[in-house]
Coordinates of C-alpha atoms in Angstrom, one line a residue:
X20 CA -11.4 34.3 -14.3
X21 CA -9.7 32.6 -17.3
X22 CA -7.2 29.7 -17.6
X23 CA -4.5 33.3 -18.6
X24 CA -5.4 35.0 -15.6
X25 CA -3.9 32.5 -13.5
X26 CA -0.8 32.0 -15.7
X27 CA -0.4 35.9 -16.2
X28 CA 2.3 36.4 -13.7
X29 CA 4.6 33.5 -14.2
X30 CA 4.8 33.5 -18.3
X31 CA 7.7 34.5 -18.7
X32 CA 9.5 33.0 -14.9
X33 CA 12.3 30.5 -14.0
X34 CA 11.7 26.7 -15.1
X35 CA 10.5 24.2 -12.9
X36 CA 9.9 20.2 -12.3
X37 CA 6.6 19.4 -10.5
X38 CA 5.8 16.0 -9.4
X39 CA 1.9 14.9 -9.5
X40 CA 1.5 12.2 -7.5
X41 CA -2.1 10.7 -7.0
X42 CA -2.1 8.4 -3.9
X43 CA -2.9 4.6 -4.0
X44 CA -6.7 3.9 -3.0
X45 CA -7.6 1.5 0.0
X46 CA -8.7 -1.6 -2.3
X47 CA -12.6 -1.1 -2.4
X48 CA -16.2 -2.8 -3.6
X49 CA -16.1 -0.4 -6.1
X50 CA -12.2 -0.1 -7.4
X51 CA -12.3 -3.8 -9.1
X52 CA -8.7 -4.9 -8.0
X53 CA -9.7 -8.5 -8.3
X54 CA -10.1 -8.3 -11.9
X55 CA -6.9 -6.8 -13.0
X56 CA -5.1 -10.0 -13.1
X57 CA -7.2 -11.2 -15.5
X58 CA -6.5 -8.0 -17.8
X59 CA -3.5 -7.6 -20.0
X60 CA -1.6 -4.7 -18.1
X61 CA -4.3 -2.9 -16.6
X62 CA -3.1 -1.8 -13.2
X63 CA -5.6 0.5 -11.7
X64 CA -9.4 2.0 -12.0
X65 CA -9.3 4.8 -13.8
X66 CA -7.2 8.6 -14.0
X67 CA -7.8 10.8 -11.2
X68 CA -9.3 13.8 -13.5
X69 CA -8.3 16.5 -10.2
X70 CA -4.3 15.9 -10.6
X71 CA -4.2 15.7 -14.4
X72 CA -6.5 19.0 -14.4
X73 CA -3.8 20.7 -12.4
X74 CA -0.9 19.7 -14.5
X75 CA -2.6 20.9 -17.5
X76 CA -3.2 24.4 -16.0
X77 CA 0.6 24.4 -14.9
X78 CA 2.8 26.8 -17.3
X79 CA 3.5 25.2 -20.5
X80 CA 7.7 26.1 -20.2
X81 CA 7.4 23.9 -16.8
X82 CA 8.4 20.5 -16.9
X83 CA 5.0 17.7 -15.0
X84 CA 5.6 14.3 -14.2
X85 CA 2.9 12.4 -13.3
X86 CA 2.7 9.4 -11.2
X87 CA -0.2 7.2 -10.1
X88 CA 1.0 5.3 -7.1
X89 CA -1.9 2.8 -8.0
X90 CA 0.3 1.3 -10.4
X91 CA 4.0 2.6 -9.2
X92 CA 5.2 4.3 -6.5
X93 CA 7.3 7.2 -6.4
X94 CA 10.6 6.4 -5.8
X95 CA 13.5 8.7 -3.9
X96 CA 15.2 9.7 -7.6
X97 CA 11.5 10.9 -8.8
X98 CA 11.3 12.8 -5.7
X99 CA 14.8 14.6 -6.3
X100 CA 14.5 15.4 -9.5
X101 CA 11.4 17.5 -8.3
X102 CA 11.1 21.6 -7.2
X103 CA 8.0 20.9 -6.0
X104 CA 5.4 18.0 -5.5
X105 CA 1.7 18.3 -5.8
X106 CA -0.7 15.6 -4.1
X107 CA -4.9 15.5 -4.3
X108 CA -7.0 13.0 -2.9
X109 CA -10.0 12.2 -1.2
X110 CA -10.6 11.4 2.4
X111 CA -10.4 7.5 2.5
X112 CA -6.6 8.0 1.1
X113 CA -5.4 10.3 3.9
X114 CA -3.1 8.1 4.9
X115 CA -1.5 7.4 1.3
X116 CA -1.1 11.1 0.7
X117 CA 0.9 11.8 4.6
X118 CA 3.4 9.1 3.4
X119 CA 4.0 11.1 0.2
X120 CA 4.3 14.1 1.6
X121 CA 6.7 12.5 4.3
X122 CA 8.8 11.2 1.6
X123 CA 8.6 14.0 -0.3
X124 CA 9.7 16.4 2.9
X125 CA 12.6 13.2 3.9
X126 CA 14.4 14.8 0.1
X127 CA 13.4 18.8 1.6
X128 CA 10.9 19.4 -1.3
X129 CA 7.8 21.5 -0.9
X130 CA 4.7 19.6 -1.0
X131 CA 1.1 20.9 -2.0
X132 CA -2.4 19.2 -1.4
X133 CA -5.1 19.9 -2.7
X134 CA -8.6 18.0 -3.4
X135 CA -11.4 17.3 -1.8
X136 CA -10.4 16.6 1.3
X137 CA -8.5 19.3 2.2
X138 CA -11.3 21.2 0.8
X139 CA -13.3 19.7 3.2
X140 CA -11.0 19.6 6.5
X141 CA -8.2 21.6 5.7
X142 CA -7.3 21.5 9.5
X143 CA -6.7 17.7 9.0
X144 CA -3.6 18.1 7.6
X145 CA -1.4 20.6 9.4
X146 CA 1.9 19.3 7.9
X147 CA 1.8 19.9 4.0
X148 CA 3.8 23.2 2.7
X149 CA 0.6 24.5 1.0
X150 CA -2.9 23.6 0.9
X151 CA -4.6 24.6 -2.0
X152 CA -8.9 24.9 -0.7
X153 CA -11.5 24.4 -3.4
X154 CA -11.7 24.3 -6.9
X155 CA -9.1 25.5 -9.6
X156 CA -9.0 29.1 -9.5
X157 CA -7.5 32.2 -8.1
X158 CA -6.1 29.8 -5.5
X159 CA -4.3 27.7 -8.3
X160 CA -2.5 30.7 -10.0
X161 CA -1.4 32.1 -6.2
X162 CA 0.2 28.9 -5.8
X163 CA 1.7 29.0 -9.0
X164 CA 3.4 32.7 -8.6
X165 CA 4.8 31.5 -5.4
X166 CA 6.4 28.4 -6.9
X167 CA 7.9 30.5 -9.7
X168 CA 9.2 33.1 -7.0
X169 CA 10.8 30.4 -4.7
X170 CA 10.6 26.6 -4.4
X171 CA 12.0 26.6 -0.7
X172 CA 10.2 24.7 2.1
X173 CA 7.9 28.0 3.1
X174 CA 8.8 28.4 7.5
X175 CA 5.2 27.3 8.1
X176 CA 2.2 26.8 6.7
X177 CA 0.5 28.8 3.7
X178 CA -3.4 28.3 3.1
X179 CA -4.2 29.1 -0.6
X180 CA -8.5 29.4 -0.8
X181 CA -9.8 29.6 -4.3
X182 CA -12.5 32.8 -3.8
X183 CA -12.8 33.1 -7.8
X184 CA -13.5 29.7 -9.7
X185 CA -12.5 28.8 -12.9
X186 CA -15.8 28.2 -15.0
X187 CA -15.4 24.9 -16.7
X188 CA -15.8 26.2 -19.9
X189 CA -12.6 27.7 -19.5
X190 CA -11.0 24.2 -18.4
X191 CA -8.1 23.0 -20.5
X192 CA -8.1 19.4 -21.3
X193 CA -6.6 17.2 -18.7
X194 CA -3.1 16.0 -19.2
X195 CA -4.2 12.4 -20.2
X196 CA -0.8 12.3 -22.0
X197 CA 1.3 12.3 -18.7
X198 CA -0.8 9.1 -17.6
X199 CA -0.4 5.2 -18.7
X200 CA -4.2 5.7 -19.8
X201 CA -4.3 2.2 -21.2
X202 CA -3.2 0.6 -18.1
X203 CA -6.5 1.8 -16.4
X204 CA -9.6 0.2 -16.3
X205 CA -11.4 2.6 -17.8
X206 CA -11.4 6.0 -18.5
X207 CA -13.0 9.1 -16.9
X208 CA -14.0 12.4 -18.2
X209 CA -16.3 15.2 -16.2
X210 CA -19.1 17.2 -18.4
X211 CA -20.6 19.4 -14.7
X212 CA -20.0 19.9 -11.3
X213 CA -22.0 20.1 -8.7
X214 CA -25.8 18.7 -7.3
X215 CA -29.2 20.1 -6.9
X216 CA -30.4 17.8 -4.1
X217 CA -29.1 18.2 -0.5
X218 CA -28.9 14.0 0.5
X219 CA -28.1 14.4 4.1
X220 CA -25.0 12.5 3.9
X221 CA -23.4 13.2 0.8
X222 CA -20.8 16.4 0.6
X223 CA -20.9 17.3 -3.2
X224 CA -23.5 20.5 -2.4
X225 CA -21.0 22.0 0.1
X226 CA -18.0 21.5 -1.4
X227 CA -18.9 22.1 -5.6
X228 CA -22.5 24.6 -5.0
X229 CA -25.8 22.7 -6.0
X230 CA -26.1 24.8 -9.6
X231 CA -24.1 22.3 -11.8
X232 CA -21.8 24.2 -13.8
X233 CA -20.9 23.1 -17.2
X234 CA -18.5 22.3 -19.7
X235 CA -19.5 22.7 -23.5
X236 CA -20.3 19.8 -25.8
X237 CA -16.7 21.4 -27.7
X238 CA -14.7 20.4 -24.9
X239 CA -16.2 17.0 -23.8
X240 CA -15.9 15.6 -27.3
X241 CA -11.9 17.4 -27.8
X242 CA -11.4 15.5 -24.4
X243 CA -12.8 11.9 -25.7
X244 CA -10.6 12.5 -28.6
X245 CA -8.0 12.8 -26.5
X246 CA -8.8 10.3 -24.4
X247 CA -9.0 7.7 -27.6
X248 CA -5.5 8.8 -28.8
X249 CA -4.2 7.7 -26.0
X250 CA -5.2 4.2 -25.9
X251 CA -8.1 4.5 -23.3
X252 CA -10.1 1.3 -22.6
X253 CA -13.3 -0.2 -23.9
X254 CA -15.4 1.9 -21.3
X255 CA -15.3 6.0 -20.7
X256 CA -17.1 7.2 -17.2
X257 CA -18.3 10.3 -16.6
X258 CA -17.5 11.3 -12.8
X259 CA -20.1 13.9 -12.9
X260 CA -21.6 13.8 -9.5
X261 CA -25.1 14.0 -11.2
X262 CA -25.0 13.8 -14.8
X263 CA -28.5 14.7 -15.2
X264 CA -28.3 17.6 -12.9
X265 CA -29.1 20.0 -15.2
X266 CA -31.5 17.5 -17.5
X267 CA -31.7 20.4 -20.3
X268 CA -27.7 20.8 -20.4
X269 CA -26.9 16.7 -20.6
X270 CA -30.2 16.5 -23.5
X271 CA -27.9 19.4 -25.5
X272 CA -24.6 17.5 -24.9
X273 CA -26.1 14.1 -26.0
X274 CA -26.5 14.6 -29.4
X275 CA -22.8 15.4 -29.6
X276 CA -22.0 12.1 -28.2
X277 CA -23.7 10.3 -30.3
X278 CA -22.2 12.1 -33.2
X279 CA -18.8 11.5 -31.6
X280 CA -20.1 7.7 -31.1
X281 CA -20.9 7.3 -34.9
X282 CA -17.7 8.9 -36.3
X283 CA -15.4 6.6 -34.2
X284 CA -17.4 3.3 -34.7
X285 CA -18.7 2.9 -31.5
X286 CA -15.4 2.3 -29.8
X287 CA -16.4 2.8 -26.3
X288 CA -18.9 2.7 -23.9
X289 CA -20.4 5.3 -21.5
X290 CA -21.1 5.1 -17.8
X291 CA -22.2 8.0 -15.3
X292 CA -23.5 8.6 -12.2
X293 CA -27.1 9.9 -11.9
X294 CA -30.6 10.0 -9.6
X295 CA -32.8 8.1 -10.0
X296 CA -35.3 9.9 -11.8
X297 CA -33.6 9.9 -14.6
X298 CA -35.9 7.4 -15.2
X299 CA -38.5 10.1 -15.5
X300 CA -36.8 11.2 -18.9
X301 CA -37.4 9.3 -21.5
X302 CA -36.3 11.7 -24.4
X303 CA -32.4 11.7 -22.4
X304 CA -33.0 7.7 -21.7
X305 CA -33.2 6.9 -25.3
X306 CA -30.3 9.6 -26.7
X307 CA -28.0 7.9 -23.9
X308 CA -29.0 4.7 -25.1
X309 CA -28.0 5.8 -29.0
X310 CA -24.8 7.2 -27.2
X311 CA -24.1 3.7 -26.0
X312 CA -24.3 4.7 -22.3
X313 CA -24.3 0.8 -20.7
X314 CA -24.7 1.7 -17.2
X315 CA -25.9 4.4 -14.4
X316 CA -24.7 4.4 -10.9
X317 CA -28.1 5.6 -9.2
X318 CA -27.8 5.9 -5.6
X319 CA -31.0 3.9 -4.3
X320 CA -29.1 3.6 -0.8
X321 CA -32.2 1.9 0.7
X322 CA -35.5 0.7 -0.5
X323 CA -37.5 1.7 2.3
X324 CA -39.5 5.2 1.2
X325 CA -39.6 6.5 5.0
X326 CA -35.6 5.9 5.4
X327 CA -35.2 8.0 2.1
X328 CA -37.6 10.9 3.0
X329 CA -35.6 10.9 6.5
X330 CA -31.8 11.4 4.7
X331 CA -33.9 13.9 2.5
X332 CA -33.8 11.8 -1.0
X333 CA -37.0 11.7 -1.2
X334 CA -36.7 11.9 -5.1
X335 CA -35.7 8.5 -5.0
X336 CA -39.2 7.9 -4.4
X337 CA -41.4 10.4 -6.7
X338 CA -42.1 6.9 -8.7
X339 CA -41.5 3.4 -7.8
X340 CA -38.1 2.5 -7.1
X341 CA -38.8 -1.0 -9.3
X342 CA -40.1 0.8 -12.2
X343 CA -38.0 3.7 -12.1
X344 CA -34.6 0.4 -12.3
X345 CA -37.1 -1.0 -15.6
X346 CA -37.6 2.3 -17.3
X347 CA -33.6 1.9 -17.4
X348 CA -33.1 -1.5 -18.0
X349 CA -35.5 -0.9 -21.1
X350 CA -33.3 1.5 -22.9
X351 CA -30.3 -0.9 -22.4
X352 CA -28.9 0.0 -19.3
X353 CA -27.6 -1.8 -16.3
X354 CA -28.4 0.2 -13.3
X355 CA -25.4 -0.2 -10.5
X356 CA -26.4 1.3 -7.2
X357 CA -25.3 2.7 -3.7
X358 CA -27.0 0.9 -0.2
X359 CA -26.2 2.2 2.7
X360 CA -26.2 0.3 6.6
X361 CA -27.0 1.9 9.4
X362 CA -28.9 4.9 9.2
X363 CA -31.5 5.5 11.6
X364 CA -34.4 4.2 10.4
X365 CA -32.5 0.7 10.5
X366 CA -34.2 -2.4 11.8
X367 CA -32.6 -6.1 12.3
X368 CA -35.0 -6.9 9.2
X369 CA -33.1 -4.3 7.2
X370 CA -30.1 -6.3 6.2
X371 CA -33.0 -9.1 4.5
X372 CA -35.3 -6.3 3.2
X373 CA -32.0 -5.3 0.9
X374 CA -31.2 -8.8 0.0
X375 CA -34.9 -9.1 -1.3
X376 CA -34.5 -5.7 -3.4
X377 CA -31.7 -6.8 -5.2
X378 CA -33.1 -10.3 -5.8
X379 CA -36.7 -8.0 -7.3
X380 CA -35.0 -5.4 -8.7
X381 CA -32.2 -7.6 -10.4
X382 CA -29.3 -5.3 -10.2
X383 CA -26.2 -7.4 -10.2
X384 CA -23.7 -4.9 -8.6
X385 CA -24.6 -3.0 -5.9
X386 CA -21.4 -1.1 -3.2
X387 CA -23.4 -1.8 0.3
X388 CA -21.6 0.1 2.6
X389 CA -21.9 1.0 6.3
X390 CA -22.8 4.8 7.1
X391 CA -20.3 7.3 7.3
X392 CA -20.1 11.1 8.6
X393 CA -17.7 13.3 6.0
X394 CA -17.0 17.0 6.6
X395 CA -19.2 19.6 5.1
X396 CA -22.9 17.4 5.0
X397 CA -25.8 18.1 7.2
X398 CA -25.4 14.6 8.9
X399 CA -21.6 15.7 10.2
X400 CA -23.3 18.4 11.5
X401 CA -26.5 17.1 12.8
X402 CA -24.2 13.9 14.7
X403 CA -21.8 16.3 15.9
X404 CA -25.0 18.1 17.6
X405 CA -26.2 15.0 18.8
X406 CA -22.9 13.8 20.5
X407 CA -22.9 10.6 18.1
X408 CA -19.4 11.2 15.9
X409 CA -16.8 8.8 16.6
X410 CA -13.9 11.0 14.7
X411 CA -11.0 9.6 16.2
X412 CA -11.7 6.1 16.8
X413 CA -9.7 4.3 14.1
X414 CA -10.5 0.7 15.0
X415 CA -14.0 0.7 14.2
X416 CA -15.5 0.8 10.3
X417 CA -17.9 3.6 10.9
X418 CA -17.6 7.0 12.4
X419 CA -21.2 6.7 13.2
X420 CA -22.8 6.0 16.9
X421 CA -25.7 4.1 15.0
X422 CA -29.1 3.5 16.4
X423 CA -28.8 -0.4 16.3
X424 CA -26.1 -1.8 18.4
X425 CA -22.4 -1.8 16.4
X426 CA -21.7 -5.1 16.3
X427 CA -25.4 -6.2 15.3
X428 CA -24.7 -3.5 11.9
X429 CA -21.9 -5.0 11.0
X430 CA -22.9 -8.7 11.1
X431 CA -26.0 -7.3 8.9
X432 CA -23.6 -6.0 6.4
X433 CA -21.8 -9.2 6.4
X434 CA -25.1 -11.3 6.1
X435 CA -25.8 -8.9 3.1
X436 CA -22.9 -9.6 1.0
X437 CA -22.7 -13.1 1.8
X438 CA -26.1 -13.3 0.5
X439 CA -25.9 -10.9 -2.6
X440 CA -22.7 -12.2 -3.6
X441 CA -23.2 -15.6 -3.8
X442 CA -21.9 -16.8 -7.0
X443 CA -25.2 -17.9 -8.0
X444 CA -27.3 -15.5 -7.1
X445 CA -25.4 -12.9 -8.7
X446 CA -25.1 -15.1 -11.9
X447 CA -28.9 -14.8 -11.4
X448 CA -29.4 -11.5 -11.6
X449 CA -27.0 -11.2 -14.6
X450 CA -28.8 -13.5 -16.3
X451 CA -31.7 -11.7 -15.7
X452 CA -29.9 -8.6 -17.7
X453 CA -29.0 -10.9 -20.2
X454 CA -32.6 -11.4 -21.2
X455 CA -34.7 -8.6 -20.3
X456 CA -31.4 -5.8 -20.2
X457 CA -29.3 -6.2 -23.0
X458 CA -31.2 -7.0 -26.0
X459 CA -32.6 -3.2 -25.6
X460 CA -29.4 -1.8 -26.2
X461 CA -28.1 0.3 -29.5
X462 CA -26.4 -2.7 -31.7
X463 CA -22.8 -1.8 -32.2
X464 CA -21.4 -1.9 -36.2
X465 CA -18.5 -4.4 -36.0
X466 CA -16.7 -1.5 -36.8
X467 CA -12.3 -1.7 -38.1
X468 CA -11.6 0.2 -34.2
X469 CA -13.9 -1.9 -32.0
X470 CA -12.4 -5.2 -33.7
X471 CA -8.5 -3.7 -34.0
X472 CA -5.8 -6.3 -33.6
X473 CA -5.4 -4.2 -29.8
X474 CA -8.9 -5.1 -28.9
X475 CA -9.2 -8.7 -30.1
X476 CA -6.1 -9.4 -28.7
X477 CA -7.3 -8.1 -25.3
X478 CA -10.4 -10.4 -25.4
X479 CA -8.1 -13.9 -26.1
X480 CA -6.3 -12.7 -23.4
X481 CA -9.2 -11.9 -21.0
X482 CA -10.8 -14.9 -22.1
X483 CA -8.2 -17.5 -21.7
X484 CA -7.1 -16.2 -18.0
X485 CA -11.2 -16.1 -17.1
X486 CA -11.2 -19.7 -18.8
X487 CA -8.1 -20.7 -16.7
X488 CA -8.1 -18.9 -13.5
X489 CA -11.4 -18.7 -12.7
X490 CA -13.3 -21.7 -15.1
X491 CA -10.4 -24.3 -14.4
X492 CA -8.9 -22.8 -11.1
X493 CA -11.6 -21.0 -9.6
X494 CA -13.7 -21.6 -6.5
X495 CA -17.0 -21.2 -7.9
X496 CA -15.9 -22.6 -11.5
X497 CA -20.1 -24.7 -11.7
X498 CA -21.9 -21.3 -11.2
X499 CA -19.2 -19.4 -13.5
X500 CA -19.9 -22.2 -16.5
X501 CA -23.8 -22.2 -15.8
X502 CA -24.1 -18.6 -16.9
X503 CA -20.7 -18.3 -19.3
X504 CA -21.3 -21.3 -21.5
X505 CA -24.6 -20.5 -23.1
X506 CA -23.1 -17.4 -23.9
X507 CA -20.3 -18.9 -25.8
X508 CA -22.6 -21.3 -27.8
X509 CA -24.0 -18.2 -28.6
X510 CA -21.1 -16.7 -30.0
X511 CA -21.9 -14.0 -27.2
X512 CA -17.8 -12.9 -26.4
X513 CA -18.0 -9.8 -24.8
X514 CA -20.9 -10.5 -22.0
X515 CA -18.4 -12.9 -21.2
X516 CA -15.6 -11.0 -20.8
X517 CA -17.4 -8.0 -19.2
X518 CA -19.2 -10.1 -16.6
X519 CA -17.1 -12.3 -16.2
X520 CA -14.1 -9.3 -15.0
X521 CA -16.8 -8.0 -12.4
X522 CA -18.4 -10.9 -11.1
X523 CA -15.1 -12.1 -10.3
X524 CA -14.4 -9.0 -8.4
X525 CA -17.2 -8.9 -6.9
X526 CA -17.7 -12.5 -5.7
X527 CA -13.7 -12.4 -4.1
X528 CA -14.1 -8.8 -2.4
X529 CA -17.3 -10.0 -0.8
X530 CA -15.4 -13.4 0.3
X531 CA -12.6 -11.2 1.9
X532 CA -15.5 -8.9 3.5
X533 CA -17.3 -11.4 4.8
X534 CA -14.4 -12.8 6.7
X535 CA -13.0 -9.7 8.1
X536 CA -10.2 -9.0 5.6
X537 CA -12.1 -5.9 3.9
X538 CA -13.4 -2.4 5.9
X539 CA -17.2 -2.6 5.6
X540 CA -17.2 1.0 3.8
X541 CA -15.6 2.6 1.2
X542 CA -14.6 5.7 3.4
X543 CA -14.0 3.3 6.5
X544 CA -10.7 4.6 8.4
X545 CA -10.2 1.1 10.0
X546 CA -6.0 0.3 9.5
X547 CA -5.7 -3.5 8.4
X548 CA -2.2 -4.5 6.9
X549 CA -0.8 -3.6 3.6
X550 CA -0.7 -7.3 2.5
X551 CA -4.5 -7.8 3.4
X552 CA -5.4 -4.5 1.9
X553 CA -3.1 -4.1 -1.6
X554 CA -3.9 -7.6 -3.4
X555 CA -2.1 -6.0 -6.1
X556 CA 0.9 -5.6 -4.0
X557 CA 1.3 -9.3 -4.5
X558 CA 1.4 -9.8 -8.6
X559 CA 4.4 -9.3 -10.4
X560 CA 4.6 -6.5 -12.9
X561 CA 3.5 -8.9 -16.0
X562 CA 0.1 -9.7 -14.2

């Protein structure tokens, strides 16, 4: 199938307004809403790639607003002025996207989900107009012929399942010009999709196949072009589920990023998500490195090698998790992981066990969250079997009948970011990457675009609120000067600024968490009010 095939029938048909709204996020470990305050207008993570994909696809004679309700909402006039109103999303925003489609339906205007949720559970949400099942496809240009036919609320329900997928090589760019790109915190791009490894938890295999498909090295570098022409921030991630899961595929793609790197002085940074035996290839560790790729997301999600082998990631564990976290660390790169409470193999020592890993392995930011069951893994299916699913109890933070009393889990969690949060020993760790991390990494020219008025302009600002706010005002201003002030004498501004933005996240989510005000997981379902959950609710538009 080709990007034409699913426009073919709708060329030449009537005009018409689609709304794209993404759905705000439950504030998260791993979302960084504490540091946006201290950013000149950023005002959310990063753009959702799914939504922006779709209005790129849309006919080009069609008018596509898009609006991320991270920053704004969408208001009743936005809503009217729409034929139709698409929504995507992932499971721990179901809620967000039922009030859109609610509003949306209050105006009688046709709403379509898609995403991977619906994907996922599709019976979850009976009340949308269309769903729209897997990946961009034959599905996407069904939905599209029907729009252009009629934009009426359809008498019930219409299930649209892709059966032919677009290859990514035939993706177009996504709309980044319909999004406020430099009002995010950084910018995303995808190069594959899809995983070879079957972790029992995680839902990437079943929903995208386990043979990564691909993207060429053309497109990624049109789309960081695009990306830098609209104003993107210092750092680009690459959402890629597993970057490295086609090892020869990433090793022909880095080159081209470097390239890319050299041509537009080093103006950004690279993050991704990969295994951990990554570590295990050098050649791709040291073209990432010339790339300037400055961190990897590995999920380690415990240290313990029989807990790993019994969720089947028993790759985490082909070498040494320590040395596998130094091989990266000695090509420049910060390694930011996944741990995960609660599986089986749990103990009460557990919760201490991952304290002591972080303090060894010295990785500053890890998202320790409590185990949950999503749709389409083994584990749904094997708790399900097992009579342990909690799937409709929204007052607890896990859908998981854990092995270890409830209450004795979540205290552990607790204990463990108390403990790894503590200003001082996370200014530990960093300080750790400060000596032994950083020096490894490519030396950026003090090139015209990475010093632009824009840029330095951002760090004074970034600077004086981290001075203010946090050096001046903050809670934990001793441990915050211990670590920032040698860096200053050392003329060493943006360690500063970029730890300084995430350690203040990091240290307030975990304060909030420990007392109750956060959900102990990213995809916990728990309801907590909208003032406790949106801190960004509370700043005025300026902040």
């Amino acid at each position: 199938m080709t990007e034409s095939a699913i426009l073919s029938s709708v060329e030449s048909g009537p005009k018409r307004r689609i709304l794209c709204v993404f759905p705000r996020y439950v504030p998260s470990f791993g979302t960084f809403e504490y540091a946006y305050p201290l950013t000149p207008g950023v005002r959310a993570f990063m753009p959702p790639q799914g939504l922006l994909l779709i209005a790129a696809v849309l006919p080009k004679h069609w008018d596509v607003r898009f609006i991320d309700e991270n920053m704004d909402s969408a208001s009743a006039h936005d809503f009217a002025w729409a034929d139709a109103v698409f929504v995507s999303g992932m499971h721990i925003q179901r809620r967000q996207m039922e009030d859109i489609r609610a509003r949306a339906h209050a105006l009688g205007r046709p709403v379509a989900l898609g995403g991977p949720s619906v994907s996922a559970c599709p019976e979850e949400y009976p009340r949308f107009d269309y769903l729209h099942v897997g990946e961009l496809g034959d599905a996407t240009g069904a939905l599209i012929a029907i729009l252009s036919r009629d934009v009426a609320r359809p008498p019930k329900q219409i299930v649209l399942t892709t059966k032919e997928r677009l290859p990514l090589a035939a993706f177009p760019a996504p709309a980044y010009e319909l999004a406020k790109i430099d009002r995010y915190f950084l910018g995303s791009i995808q190069f594959s999709s899809g995983c070879p490894y079957t972790c029992e938890f995680c839902d990437i295999p079943g929903l995208y196949g386990r043979v990564p498909r691909l993207k060429t090295p053309a497109q990624v570098v049109g789309e960081l072009d695009k990306l830098l022409a609209c104003g993107v921030n210092g750092s680009i991630y690459f959402v890629d589920d597993n970057l490295v899961g086609n090892r020869r595929a990433l090793q022909d793609l880095l080159p081209h990023l470097v390239e890319w790197q050299k041509r537009n002085g080093y103006a950004v940074s690279f993050a991704c998500e990969a295994t951990l035996n990554i570590a295990r290839s050098p050649e791709i560790l040291r073209l990432m490195r010339e790339a300037a790729f400055d961190t990897i997301f590995c999920g380690i999600e415990t240290p313990e090698p029989a807990a790993l082998k019994a969720i089947q990631k028993s790759h985490n564990v082909a070498a040494p998790i320590l040395d596998s976290v130094r091989a990266i660390n000695d090509h420049g790169m910060e390694v930011v992981t996944g741990i995960i409470l609660g599986l089986d193999t749990d103990t009460p020592d557990t919760g201490e066990r991952i304290v002591d890993f972080l303090a060894q392995s010295h990785i500053p930011l890890a998202t320790i969250n409590l185990l949950q069951a999503l749709p389409r893994t083994p584990l749904w299916d094997r708790l399900r079997s097992e009579g342990r699913l909690r799937e409709n109890d929204a007052e607890l933070e896990s859908n998981v009948e854990f092995k270890l009393p409830y209450d004795d889990v979540l205290a552990m969690w607790r204990r463990c970011m108390e403990k790894a949060y503590d200003p001082k020993a996370l200014f530990a760790r960093y300080e750790y990457q400060m000596r032994a991390t950083r020096p490894n990494r490519l030396k950026r020219p003090k090139s015209r675009q990475r010093l632009s008025p824009r840029n330095i302009r951002m760090a004074f600002v970034i600077l004086a609120k981290l001075s203010w706010k946090v050096g001046v005002r903050g809670s934990y201003r001793r441990a915050f000067w211990s670590f920032m002030l040698r860096r200053l004498m050392r003329g060493q501004i943006e360690p500063v600024l970029s730890v300084g933005l995430v350690a203040h996240h990091l240290i307030m989510f975990a304060r909030d968490a420990c007392s109750g005000k956060s959900n102990a997981s990213h995809y916990s379902a728990k309801t907590r009010p909208l003032e406790v959950n949106a801190p960004l609710a509370r700043q005025s538009p300026a902040q």
